[in-house]
CSV table of N, CA, C and O in Angstrom, one decimal:
chain,number,residue,atom,x,y,z
A,1,GLU,N,85.2,161.5,-2.9
A,1,GLU,CA,84.4,161.4,-1.7
A,1,GLU,C,85.2,161.9,-0.5
A,1,GLU,O,86.3,161.6,-0.2
A,2,VAL,N,84.6,162.9,0.2
A,2,VAL,CA,85.1,163.3,1.4
A,2,VAL,C,85.0,162.3,2.6
A,2,VAL,O,83.8,161.7,2.8
A,3,GLN,N,86.1,162.0,3.2
A,3,GLN,CA,86.0,160.9,4.1
A,3,GLN,C,87.1,161.1,5.3
A,3,GLN,O,88.1,161.6,5.0
A,4,LEU,N,86.7,160.6,6.5
A,4,LEU,CA,87.5,160.6,7.6
A,4,LEU,C,87.5,159.3,8.2
A,4,LEU,O,86.4,158.7,8.4
A,5,VAL,N,88.7,158.7,8.6
A,5,VAL,CA,88.7,157.4,9.2
A,5,VAL,C,89.6,157.4,10.5
A,5,VAL,O,90.8,157.7,10.4
A,6,GLU,N,89.0,157.2,11.6
A,6,GLU,CA,89.7,157.1,12.9
A,6,GLU,C,90.4,155.8,13.1
A,6,GLU,O,89.9,154.7,12.7
A,7,SER,N,91.4,155.8,13.9
A,7,SER,CA,92.1,154.6,14.3
A,7,SER,C,92.8,154.8,15.6
A,7,SER,O,93.0,156.0,16.1
A,8,GLY,N,93.2,153.8,16.3
A,8,GLY,CA,94.1,154.0,17.4
A,8,GLY,C,93.4,153.7,18.8
A,8,GLY,O,94.0,153.8,19.9
A,9,GLY,N,92.1,153.4,18.8
A,9,GLY,CA,91.4,153.2,20.0
A,9,GLY,C,91.8,151.9,20.6
A,9,GLY,O,92.5,151.1,20.0
A,10,GLY,N,91.3,151.7,21.9
A,10,GLY,CA,91.6,150.4,22.5
A,10,GLY,C,91.2,150.5,24.0
A,10,GLY,O,90.5,151.4,24.4
A,11,SER,N,91.7,149.4,24.7
A,11,SER,CA,91.4,149.3,26.2
A,11,SER,C,92.6,149.5,26.9
A,11,SER,O,93.6,148.9,26.7
A,12,VAL,N,92.6,150.4,27.9
A,12,VAL,CA,93.7,150.7,28.7
A,12,VAL,C,93.4,150.9,30.2
A,12,VAL,O,92.2,151.0,30.4
A,13,LEU,N,94.4,151.0,31.0
A,13,LEU,CA,94.2,151.2,32.4
A,13,LEU,C,94.2,152.7,32.6
A,13,LEU,O,94.8,153.4,31.9
A,14,ALA,N,93.6,153.1,33.7
A,14,ALA,CA,93.6,154.5,34.2
A,14,ALA,C,95.1,154.9,34.3
A,14,ALA,O,95.8,154.2,34.9
A,15,GLY,N,95.4,156.1,33.8
A,15,GLY,CA,96.7,156.7,33.9
A,15,GLY,C,97.5,156.5,32.7
A,15,GLY,O,98.6,157.0,32.5
A,16,GLU,N,97.1,155.5,31.8
A,16,GLU,CA,97.8,155.2,30.7
A,16,GLU,C,97.5,156.1,29.5
A,16,GLU,O,96.7,157.1,29.7
A,17,SER,N,98.1,155.9,28.4
A,17,SER,CA,98.0,156.8,27.2
A,17,SER,C,97.5,156.1,26.0
A,17,SER,O,97.7,154.9,25.8
A,18,LEU,N,96.9,156.9,25.1
A,18,LEU,CA,96.5,156.4,23.7
A,18,LEU,C,96.7,157.5,22.8
A,18,LEU,O,96.5,158.7,23.2
A,19,ARG,N,96.9,157.2,21.5
A,19,ARG,CA,97.0,158.1,20.5
A,19,ARG,C,96.1,157.7,19.4
A,19,ARG,O,96.2,156.8,18.8
A,20,LEU,N,95.1,158.7,19.2
A,20,LEU,CA,94.2,158.4,18.1
A,20,LEU,C,94.7,159.2,16.8
A,20,LEU,O,95.2,160.2,16.9
A,21,SER,N,94.3,158.5,15.7
A,21,SER,CA,94.7,159.1,14.4
A,21,SER,C,93.4,159.3,13.6
A,21,SER,O,92.5,158.4,13.7
A,22,CYS,N,93.5,160.1,12.7
A,22,CYS,CA,92.3,160.4,11.8
A,22,CYS,C,92.9,160.7,10.4
A,22,CYS,O,93.6,161.7,10.2
A,23,ALA,N,92.6,159.8,9.5
A,23,ALA,CA,93.0,160.0,8.1
A,23,ALA,C,92.0,160.7,7.2
A,23,ALA,O,90.8,160.2,7.3
A,24,ALA,N,92.4,161.7,6.6
A,24,ALA,CA,91.4,162.5,5.7
A,24,ALA,C,91.7,162.3,4.3
A,24,ALA,O,92.8,162.1,3.9
A,25,SER,N,90.6,162.3,3.5
A,25,SER,CA,90.6,162.2,2.1
A,25,SER,C,89.5,162.9,1.4
A,25,SER,O,88.5,163.1,2.0
A,26,GLY,N,89.7,163.3,0.2
A,26,GLY,CA,88.7,163.9,-0.6
A,26,GLY,C,88.5,165.3,-0.5
A,26,GLY,O,87.5,165.9,-1.1
A,27,PHE,N,89.3,166.0,0.3
A,27,PHE,CA,89.2,167.5,0.4
A,27,PHE,C,90.6,168.1,0.9
A,27,PHE,O,91.5,167.3,1.2
A,28,THR,N,90.8,169.3,0.8
A,28,THR,CA,92.0,170.0,1.1
A,28,THR,C,92.1,170.2,2.6
A,28,THR,O,91.5,171.1,3.1
A,29,LEU,N,92.8,169.4,3.3
A,29,LEU,CA,92.8,169.4,4.8
A,29,LEU,C,93.2,170.7,5.2
A,29,LEU,O,92.7,171.2,6.3
A,30,ASP,N,94.2,171.4,4.6
A,30,ASP,CA,94.8,172.7,5.0
A,30,ASP,C,93.7,173.7,5.3
A,30,ASP,O,93.9,174.7,6.0
A,31,ASP,N,92.6,173.6,4.6
A,31,ASP,CA,91.5,174.6,4.5
A,31,ASP,C,90.6,174.6,5.7
A,31,ASP,O,89.7,175.5,5.8
A,32,TYR,N,90.6,173.5,6.5
A,32,TYR,CA,89.5,173.2,7.4
A,32,TYR,C,90.0,173.0,8.9
A,32,TYR,O,91.0,172.3,9.0
A,33,ALA,N,89.3,173.6,9.8
A,33,ALA,CA,89.5,173.2,11.2
A,33,ALA,C,88.9,171.8,11.4
A,33,ALA,O,88.0,171.4,10.8
A,34,ILE,N,89.6,171.1,12.3
A,34,ILE,CA,89.1,169.7,12.5
A,34,ILE,C,88.9,169.6,14.0
A,34,ILE,O,89.7,170.2,14.9
A,35,GLY,N,87.9,168.8,14.4
A,35,GLY,CA,87.6,168.6,15.8
A,35,GLY,C,87.6,167.1,16.2
A,35,GLY,O,87.4,166.3,15.3
A,36,TRP,N,87.8,166.9,17.4
A,36,TRP,CA,87.6,165.5,18.0
A,36,TRP,C,86.4,165.6,18.9
A,36,TRP,O,86.3,166.6,19.8
A,37,PHE,N,85.6,164.7,18.9
A,37,PHE,CA,84.4,164.6,19.8
A,37,PHE,C,84.3,163.2,20.3
A,37,PHE,O,85.0,162.3,19.9
A,38,ARG,N,83.5,163.0,21.3
A,38,ARG,CA,83.3,161.8,21.9
A,38,ARG,C,81.9,161.6,22.4
A,38,ARG,O,81.2,162.5,22.7
A,39,GLN,N,81.5,160.3,22.4
A,39,GLN,CA,80.1,160.0,23.0
A,39,GLN,C,80.1,158.8,23.8
A,39,GLN,O,80.5,157.7,23.3
A,40,ALA,N,79.8,159.0,25.0
A,40,ALA,CA,79.7,157.8,25.9
A,40,ALA,C,78.2,157.2,25.9
A,40,ALA,O,77.3,157.9,25.6
A,41,PRO,N,78.1,156.0,26.3
A,41,PRO,CA,76.8,155.4,26.3
A,41,PRO,C,75.8,156.2,27.1
A,41,PRO,O,76.0,156.6,28.3
A,42,GLY,N,74.7,156.5,26.5
A,42,GLY,CA,73.6,157.3,27.2
A,42,GLY,C,73.9,158.7,27.3
A,42,GLY,O,73.0,159.4,28.0
A,43,LYS,N,74.9,159.2,26.7
A,43,LYS,CA,75.3,160.6,26.9
A,43,LYS,C,75.3,161.3,25.4
A,43,LYS,O,75.4,160.7,24.4
A,44,GLU,N,75.2,162.6,25.4
A,44,GLU,CA,75.2,163.3,24.2
A,44,GLU,C,76.7,163.4,23.7
A,44,GLU,O,77.6,163.3,24.5
A,45,ARG,N,76.8,163.7,22.4
A,45,ARG,CA,78.2,163.8,21.8
A,45,ARG,C,78.8,165.0,22.4
A,45,ARG,O,78.1,166.2,22.5
A,46,GLU,N,80.0,165.0,22.8
A,46,GLU,CA,80.7,166.1,23.5
A,46,GLU,C,81.9,166.4,22.7
A,46,GLU,O,82.7,165.6,22.3
A,47,GLY,N,82.2,167.8,22.6
A,47,GLY,CA,83.3,168.3,21.9
A,47,GLY,C,84.6,168.2,22.8
A,47,GLY,O,84.4,168.6,24.0
A,48,VAL,N,85.6,167.6,22.3
A,48,VAL,CA,86.8,167.4,23.1
A,48,VAL,C,87.9,168.4,22.7
A,48,VAL,O,88.5,169.1,23.7
A,49,SER,N,88.3,168.6,21.5
A,49,SER,CA,89.3,169.6,21.1
A,49,SER,C,89.1,169.9,19.6
A,49,SER,O,88.5,169.1,18.9
A,50,CYS,N,89.6,171.0,19.3
A,50,CYS,CA,89.7,171.3,17.8
A,50,CYS,C,91.0,172.0,17.5
A,50,CYS,O,91.6,172.7,18.4
A,51,ILE,N,91.4,172.1,16.2
A,51,ILE,CA,92.6,172.8,15.7
A,51,ILE,C,92.2,173.6,14.6
A,51,ILE,O,91.5,173.1,13.6
A,52,SER,N,92.7,174.8,14.4
A,52,SER,CA,92.5,175.6,13.3
A,52,SER,C,93.2,175.1,12.0
A,52,SER,O,94.0,174.2,12.1
A,53,ALA,N,92.6,175.7,10.9
A,53,ALA,CA,93.1,175.2,9.6
A,53,ALA,C,94.5,175.5,9.3
A,53,ALA,O,95.2,174.7,8.9
A,54,SER,N,94.9,176.8,9.5
A,54,SER,CA,96.2,177.2,9.0
A,54,SER,C,97.3,177.5,10.0
A,54,SER,O,98.4,177.2,9.8
A,55,ASP,N,96.9,178.0,11.2
A,55,ASP,CA,97.9,178.5,12.1
A,55,ASP,C,98.1,177.6,13.4
A,55,ASP,O,98.9,177.9,14.3
A,56,GLY,N,97.4,176.5,13.4
A,56,GLY,CA,97.6,175.6,14.5
A,56,GLY,C,97.1,175.9,15.8
A,56,GLY,O,97.4,175.3,16.9
A,57,ARG,N,96.2,177.0,15.9
A,57,ARG,CA,95.6,177.3,17.2
A,57,ARG,C,94.7,176.1,17.6
A,57,ARG,O,94.1,175.4,16.8
A,58,THR,N,94.7,175.9,18.9
A,58,THR,CA,93.9,174.8,19.5
A,58,THR,C,93.0,175.2,20.5
A,58,THR,O,93.1,176.3,21.2
A,59,TYR,N,92.0,174.4,20.8
A,59,TYR,CA,91.0,174.6,21.9
A,59,TYR,C,90.7,173.3,22.5
A,59,TYR,O,90.6,172.3,21.8
A,60,TYR,N,90.6,173.3,23.8
A,60,TYR,CA,90.3,172.0,24.6
A,60,TYR,C,89.2,172.3,25.5
A,60,TYR,O,88.9,173.3,26.1
A,61,ALA,N,88.3,171.2,25.6
A,61,ALA,CA,87.3,171.2,26.7
A,61,ALA,C,88.0,171.1,28.0
A,61,ALA,O,89.0,170.5,28.2
A,62,ASP,N,87.3,171.7,29.0
A,62,ASP,CA,88.0,171.8,30.4
A,62,ASP,C,88.3,170.3,30.9
A,62,ASP,O,89.2,170.1,31.5
A,63,SER,N,87.4,169.4,30.5
A,63,SER,CA,87.6,168.0,31.0
A,63,SER,C,88.9,167.4,30.5
A,63,SER,O,89.3,166.3,31.1
A,64,VAL,N,89.4,167.8,29.4
A,64,VAL,CA,90.6,167.1,29.0
A,64,VAL,C,91.9,168.1,28.9
A,64,VAL,O,93.0,167.7,28.6
A,65,LYS,N,91.7,169.3,29.3
A,65,LYS,CA,92.8,170.3,29.2
A,65,LYS,C,93.9,169.9,30.1
A,65,LYS,O,93.8,169.5,31.3
A,66,GLY,N,95.1,169.9,29.5
A,66,GLY,CA,96.3,169.5,30.2
A,66,GLY,C,96.7,168.0,30.1
A,66,GLY,O,97.8,167.6,30.5
A,67,ARG,N,95.7,167.3,29.5
A,67,ARG,CA,95.9,165.8,29.4
A,67,ARG,C,95.9,165.4,28.0
A,67,ARG,O,96.6,164.4,27.6
A,68,PHE,N,95.1,166.1,27.0
A,68,PHE,CA,95.0,165.7,25.7
A,68,PHE,C,95.7,166.8,24.8
A,68,PHE,O,95.8,167.9,25.2
A,69,THR,N,96.3,166.3,23.8
A,69,THR,CA,96.9,167.1,22.7
A,69,THR,C,96.4,166.9,21.3
A,69,THR,O,96.6,165.7,20.9
A,70,ILE,N,96.0,167.9,20.7
A,70,ILE,CA,95.6,167.7,19.3
A,70,ILE,C,96.6,168.3,18.4
A,70,ILE,O,97.4,169.2,18.7
A,71,SER,N,96.8,167.6,17.3
A,71,SER,CA,97.7,168.1,16.3
A,71,SER,C,97.3,167.6,14.9
A,71,SER,O,96.4,166.8,14.8
A,72,ARG,N,98.0,168.1,13.9
A,72,ARG,CA,97.7,167.8,12.5
A,72,ARG,C,98.9,167.8,11.7
A,72,ARG,O,99.9,168.5,11.9
A,73,ASP,N,99.0,166.9,10.7
A,73,ASP,CA,100.1,167.0,9.7
A,73,ASP,C,99.4,167.1,8.3
A,73,ASP,O,99.0,166.1,7.8
A,74,ASN,N,99.3,168.3,7.8
A,74,ASN,CA,98.6,168.5,6.6
A,74,ASN,C,99.4,167.8,5.4
A,74,ASN,O,98.7,167.5,4.4
A,75,THR,N,100.6,167.6,5.6
A,75,THR,CA,101.4,167.0,4.5
A,75,THR,C,101.0,165.5,4.3
A,75,THR,O,101.1,164.9,3.2
A,76,LYS,N,100.5,164.9,5.4
A,76,LYS,CA,100.2,163.5,5.4
A,76,LYS,C,98.6,163.3,5.4
A,76,LYS,O,98.1,162.2,5.5
A,77,ASN,N,97.9,164.5,5.4
A,77,ASN,CA,96.4,164.4,5.6
A,77,ASN,C,96.0,163.6,6.8
A,77,ASN,O,95.1,162.8,6.8
A,78,MET,N,96.7,164.0,7.9
A,78,MET,CA,96.4,163.2,9.1
A,78,MET,C,96.2,164.2,10.3
A,78,MET,O,96.8,165.3,10.4
A,79,MET,N,95.3,163.8,11.3
A,79,MET,CA,95.1,164.5,12.5
A,79,MET,C,95.3,163.5,13.7
A,79,MET,O,95.1,162.3,13.5
A,80,TYR,N,95.7,164.1,14.8
A,80,TYR,CA,96.0,163.2,15.9
A,80,TYR,C,95.3,163.7,17.2
A,80,TYR,O,95.1,164.9,17.4
A,81,LEU,N,95.0,162.8,18.1
A,81,LEU,CA,94.7,163.2,19.5
A,81,LEU,C,95.5,162.3,20.5
A,81,LEU,O,95.2,161.2,20.6
A,82,GLN,N,96.5,162.9,21.1
A,82,GLN,CA,97.3,162.3,22.1
A,82,GLN,C,96.6,162.4,23.4
A,82,GLN,O,96.3,163.5,23.9
A,83,MET,N,96.2,161.3,24.0
A,83,MET,CA,95.5,161.3,25.3
A,83,MET,C,96.4,160.7,26.4
A,83,MET,O,96.7,159.5,26.3
A,84,ASN,N,96.7,161.5,27.4
A,84,ASN,CA,97.6,161.0,28.5
A,84,ASN,C,96.7,161.0,29.8
A,84,ASN,O,95.7,161.6,29.9
A,85,SER,N,97.3,160.4,30.8
A,85,SER,CA,96.6,160.3,32.1
A,85,SER,C,95.0,160.0,32.0
A,85,SER,O,94.2,160.7,32.5
A,86,LEU,N,94.7,159.0,31.2
A,86,LEU,CA,93.3,158.7,30.9
A,86,LEU,C,92.6,158.3,32.2
A,86,LEU,O,93.2,157.7,33.1
A,87,LYS,N,91.4,158.6,32.2
A,87,LYS,CA,90.5,158.3,33.3
A,87,LYS,C,89.3,157.5,32.8
A,87,LYS,O,89.0,157.5,31.7
A,88,SER,N,88.7,156.8,33.8
A,88,SER,CA,87.5,156.1,33.4
A,88,SER,C,86.4,156.8,32.7
A,88,SER,O,85.7,156.4,31.8
A,89,GLU,N,86.3,158.1,33.1
A,89,GLU,CA,85.3,159.0,32.5
A,89,GLU,C,85.6,159.4,31.1
A,89,GLU,O,84.8,160.0,30.4
A,90,ASP,N,86.8,159.0,30.6
A,90,ASP,CA,87.2,159.3,29.2
A,90,ASP,C,86.7,158.1,28.2
A,90,ASP,O,86.7,158.3,27.0
A,91,THR,N,86.1,157.1,28.8
A,91,THR,CA,85.6,156.0,28.1
A,91,THR,C,84.5,156.5,27.2
A,91,THR,O,83.5,157.1,27.6
A,92,ALA,N,84.6,156.3,25.9
A,92,ALA,CA,83.6,156.7,24.9
A,92,ALA,C,84.0,156.3,23.5
A,92,ALA,O,85.2,155.8,23.3
A,93,VAL,N,83.1,156.5,22.6
A,93,VAL,CA,83.5,156.4,21.2
A,93,VAL,C,84.0,157.8,20.7
A,93,VAL,O,83.3,158.8,21.0
A,94,TYR,N,85.2,157.9,20.1
A,94,TYR,CA,85.8,159.1,19.7
A,94,TYR,C,85.7,159.2,18.2
A,94,TYR,O,86.0,158.4,17.4
A,95,TYR,N,85.3,160.5,17.8
A,95,TYR,CA,85.1,160.7,16.4
A,95,TYR,C,86.0,162.0,16.0
A,95,TYR,O,86.1,163.0,16.7
A,96,CYS,N,86.5,162.0,14.8
A,96,CYS,CA,87.0,163.3,14.2
A,96,CYS,C,86.0,163.8,13.2
A,96,CYS,O,85.2,163.0,12.6
A,97,ALA,N,86.1,165.1,13.1
A,97,ALA,CA,85.2,165.7,12.2
A,97,ALA,C,85.7,167.0,11.5
A,97,ALA,O,86.6,167.6,12.1
A,98,LYS,N,85.2,167.3,10.4
A,98,LYS,CA,85.6,168.4,9.6
A,98,LYS,C,84.6,169.5,9.6
A,98,LYS,O,83.4,169.3,9.5
A,99,GLN,N,85.1,170.8,9.8
A,99,GLN,CA,84.1,171.9,9.9
A,99,GLN,C,83.6,172.0,8.5
A,99,GLN,O,84.2,171.8,7.5
A,100,THR,N,82.4,172.6,8.5
A,100,THR,CA,81.6,172.9,7.2
A,100,THR,C,82.3,174.0,6.4
A,100,THR,O,82.6,173.7,5.2
A,101,LYS,N,82.5,175.0,7.1
A,101,LYS,CA,83.1,176.2,6.4
A,101,LYS,C,84.7,176.2,6.4
A,101,LYS,O,85.3,175.9,7.4
A,102,PRO,N,85.3,176.5,5.4
A,102,PRO,CA,86.7,176.6,5.4
A,102,PRO,C,87.2,177.8,6.3
A,102,PRO,O,86.5,178.8,6.4
A,103,PHE,N,88.4,177.6,6.9
A,103,PHE,CA,89.0,178.5,7.8
A,103,PHE,C,88.0,179.1,8.8
A,103,PHE,O,87.9,180.3,9.1
A,104,GLY,N,87.3,178.1,9.4
A,104,GLY,CA,86.2,178.5,10.4
A,104,GLY,C,86.9,178.8,11.8
A,104,GLY,O,88.1,178.6,12.0
A,105,SER,N,86.0,179.2,12.7
A,105,SER,CA,86.5,179.7,14.0
A,105,SER,C,86.7,178.4,14.8
A,105,SER,O,86.3,177.3,14.6
A,106,LEU,N,87.5,178.6,16.0
A,106,LEU,CA,87.8,177.4,16.9
A,106,LEU,C,86.5,177.3,17.8
A,106,LEU,O,86.3,178.1,18.7
A,107,GLN,N,85.7,176.4,17.5
A,107,GLN,CA,84.6,176.0,18.3
A,107,GLN,C,84.2,174.6,18.1
A,107,GLN,O,84.4,174.0,17.1
A,108,LEU,N,83.4,174.1,19.1
A,108,LEU,CA,83.0,172.6,19.1
A,108,LEU,C,81.5,172.4,19.1
A,108,LEU,O,81.1,171.4,19.6
A,109,GLY,N,80.9,173.3,18.4
A,109,GLY,CA,79.4,173.0,18.2
A,109,GLY,C,79.2,172.0,17.1
A,109,GLY,O,79.7,172.2,16.0
A,110,PRO,N,78.7,170.8,17.4
A,110,PRO,CA,78.6,169.7,16.4
A,110,PRO,C,77.9,170.2,15.1
A,110,PRO,O,78.2,169.6,14.0
A,111,ASP,N,77.0,171.1,15.2
A,111,ASP,CA,76.3,171.5,14.0
A,111,ASP,C,77.2,172.3,13.0
A,111,ASP,O,76.8,172.6,11.9
A,112,GLN,N,78.4,172.6,13.4
A,112,GLN,CA,79.4,173.4,12.6
A,112,GLN,C,80.2,172.4,11.8
A,112,GLN,O,81.2,172.8,11.1
A,113,TYR,N,80.0,171.1,12.0
A,113,TYR,CA,80.9,170.1,11.3
A,113,TYR,C,79.9,169.3,10.4
A,113,TYR,O,78.9,168.9,10.8
A,114,ASP,N,80.5,169.0,9.2
A,114,ASP,CA,79.6,168.3,8.2
A,114,ASP,C,80.1,166.9,7.9
A,114,ASP,O,79.4,166.1,7.2
A,115,THR,N,81.3,166.5,8.2
A,115,THR,CA,81.9,165.2,7.9
A,115,THR,C,82.4,164.6,9.2
A,115,THR,O,83.2,165.2,9.8
A,116,TRP,N,82.0,163.3,9.4
A,116,TRP,CA,82.4,162.6,10.6
A,116,TRP,C,83.0,161.3,10.2
A,116,TRP,O,82.5,160.6,9.3
A,117,GLY,N,83.9,160.8,11.0
A,117,GLY,CA,84.4,159.6,10.8
A,117,GLY,C,83.5,158.5,11.5
A,117,GLY,O,82.4,158.9,12.0
A,118,GLN,N,83.8,157.2,11.4
A,118,GLN,CA,83.0,156.2,11.9
A,118,GLN,C,83.1,156.0,13.4
A,118,GLN,O,82.4,155.3,14.1
A,119,GLY,N,84.2,156.5,14.0
A,119,GLY,CA,84.4,156.5,15.4
A,119,GLY,C,85.4,155.3,15.8
A,119,GLY,O,85.5,154.3,15.1
A,120,THR,N,86.0,155.4,16.9
A,120,THR,CA,86.9,154.5,17.4
A,120,THR,C,86.7,154.4,19.0
A,120,THR,O,86.6,155.4,19.6
A,121,GLN,N,86.6,153.2,19.5
A,121,GLN,CA,86.2,153.0,20.9
A,121,GLN,C,87.5,153.1,21.8
A,121,GLN,O,88.5,152.5,21.5
A,122,VAL,N,87.3,153.9,22.8
A,122,VAL,CA,88.3,154.0,23.9
A,122,VAL,C,87.7,153.6,25.2
A,122,VAL,O,86.7,154.1,25.6
A,123,THR,N,88.3,152.6,25.8
A,123,THR,CA,87.9,152.2,27.0
A,123,THR,C,89.0,152.2,28.1
A,123,THR,O,90.0,151.7,28.0
A,124,VAL,N,88.6,152.8,29.2
A,124,VAL,CA,89.6,153.1,30.3
A,124,VAL,C,89.0,152.4,31.6
A,124,VAL,O,88.0,152.8,32.0
A,125,SER,N,89.7,151.4,32.1
A,125,SER,CA,89.4,150.7,33.3
A,125,SER,C,90.2,151.2,34.5
A,125,SER,O,91.5,151.5,34.4
A,126,SER,N,89.5,151.4,35.6
A,126,SER,CA,90.2,151.8,36.7
A,126,SER,C,90.7,150.7,37.6
A,126,SER,O,90.5,149.5,37.3
């Protein structure tokens, strides 16, 4: 069974950091780009960052560029999102997701992703 499980969310103060983790199973992680998305109450799901399958290229939404860092460790079947200088507007449920097509392009259209984790809550208080 293809599965993604997020962890690492929590409640922090503005300016603090969190590191989200995403454990993958049931597929060859090396072959797929992975994305992080978030959804705040009353808002649509938003793409945050993605990382390519093989060469580690990354892409960030403007809202998190310079503050968040995406990474992956294919040997451990893990992906990460390091979030620094958190702001109240970063409060959301964060999801990791696997692209549908192997070796897909760097993009954050949710319809290009077919497997999603259950989400982990991040709350930032000012």
